[in-house]
C-alpha cells in the first residue's frame, strides 16, 4: 500500500441542527481528498453535548450527506459511545501529571476574567488549582497543563505555517464536571483512535489546533496533518446566513436542485482547477487536491448555483429526471402513474427549467385537458380569425402518418400554406389552445407529447371557447 492509500479523513459534525452548506463543503473536501488518494472517509457524530445534540439532527445530517452522494466507508461512529475511552485518557494525563483537577467556580473565573480585562490583560486561567492535587470529583473539571513557554507550530496544508505562543494558550478544560470530555479533548482521542491522517475542517477551529497538537503530544499520539478551509460568506462579505438565501443543504433539495449541481457548486467555493466550472464526480476525484484550495473566504452566489442546476437538469437522463421530479408533481396533485407521458413531458421541459419545482410547475398543462387560458393570452390569440385554421388542424391530424417532430412541422406548414398564412399566424394561437399560455415548449413537441386525440380535444375546446365569447 502506498502512503496515499493510507489516507484517512473524516467528517465530524455536531448533531445540533441541519447540515449547513459550509459543513457540506467541508465534508465534500474531506470525502474528495480521501477518494482522490484511494483512502477512507469516516463519519463521526460528535454528540457529547448532551443538551444540544438530537437524533433528528443526526438523521438530517446523514440524509443530507446521502443525498449529496458523500458515502462514508466507516461509521457513523457516535462520540458519546467512546466516553469510557475519553475518561481513561483523562486519567492517564492526570496520572502522568499532565492534567489536574480544578474546582474554581464559574463565578470565581468570571470575576478573574473581568479583572484581567479591566487591567488590560488577556484573560487566562491563573493556575489556582494547578498544584493542589485535587481528586477527580463531581465538582471538579479536569484541566490540561499547557506549557508556559515555547511555541506550537501548525503546518496547515491550506493556510501554511502558523506559529502560536504557548503562553497564549490556556490550561484548557478537557473534562467537564459532568464527566463528559470537552470538544478539544474528545476530538483528539477519537481522531487518534480512528487513525486519522488528515483533519480537514472549517477554519473556525484553527485556534483550537495548537491546543489539540499539545494534547496529541501529551498523549503520545502521532499528530495528523491539518487543513483548515475558509469560511463561506454572503455577497456582503459577512458570514453566510439565512439573509443570503437558504443555508440548509436539504432546503436546496426541496427547492428542486439536483445533488450534482449542489456538489459542483460547493466544490468551487474555494477550490479551482484552471477556469473549469463543470465537473463530473469522477473528474473531481481525479483532480481534487488540498493544495488547490484557496486561503481566502469564498463568496456564496445563489445565481451561479441556479445556473449549474439548470445545466444538470438539461443533461439529466430522462428516466432519472422523472424520478427526481415525481415528488414535485405529487405535491401539485399530478397523477404520476403514466411514466411514458412523464418521460415525454420531462424531455420537453428539461432545456427550459432552472429547478425541478419549476419544471413541475410549468408542466401542469400537459396533465389536465380542461385548460385554463391565461387572460392576456386568450384575449390576444383566441379570436374569431383563428377558428378555421384551428379547425383545419383538428381535421387534418387524424390522417397524419408521420407523427414525428419533422412530420408535425411539415403538417403545420402545409396547413398554413394551404390557408395562405404564415406558420407564425397559427402557431401562437395553437400554443394558447394547447397550453393556455404564450410560453411553452415548441408546439410540435407539445403536440407529440399530448398525442393526436388530446390535441384535437383541446382544439375543439378552444374553438368552443372562442365561439362562446362572441
Ligand atoms: N464537531 C465539530 C464541529 O462540528 C468538529 C470539528 C472538527 O472537525 O474537528 O464543528
Coordinates of C-alpha atoms and ligand atoms in Angstrom, one line a residue, residues 10-14 26 44 46 79 183 187 191 199-202 204-205 212, ligand 1:
X10 CA -13.3 12.3 8.5
X11 CA -16.3 14.5 8.8
X12 CA -17.3 15.1 12.4
X13 CA -20.5 17.1 12.7
X14 CA -22.2 18.0 15.9
X26 CA -16.1 20.7 4.4
X44 CA -18.3 10.5 13.3
X46 CA -19.9 14.4 17.8
X79 CA -18.6 10.1 20.1
X183 CA -14.7 19.0 22.2
X187 CA -11.7 15.1 19.1
X191 CA -9.1 11.2 15.7
X199 CA -8.1 16.6 9.7
X200 CA -9.9 18.7 7.2
X201 CA -12.3 21.2 8.8
X202 CA -13.6 24.8 8.9
X204 CA -13.3 28.5 12.8
X205 CA -11.3 25.6 14.5
X212 CA -5.1 19.9 20.1
Ligands
LIG1 N1 -17.9 18.7 15.9 C1 -17.1 19.8 15.4 C2 -17.9 20.7 14.6 O1 -18.9 20.4 14.1 C3 -16.0 19.1 14.6 C4 -14.8 20.0 14.3 C5 -13.7 19.2 13.7 O2 -13.9 18.7 12.6 O3 -12.7 18.9 14.4 O4 -17.5 21.9 14.5

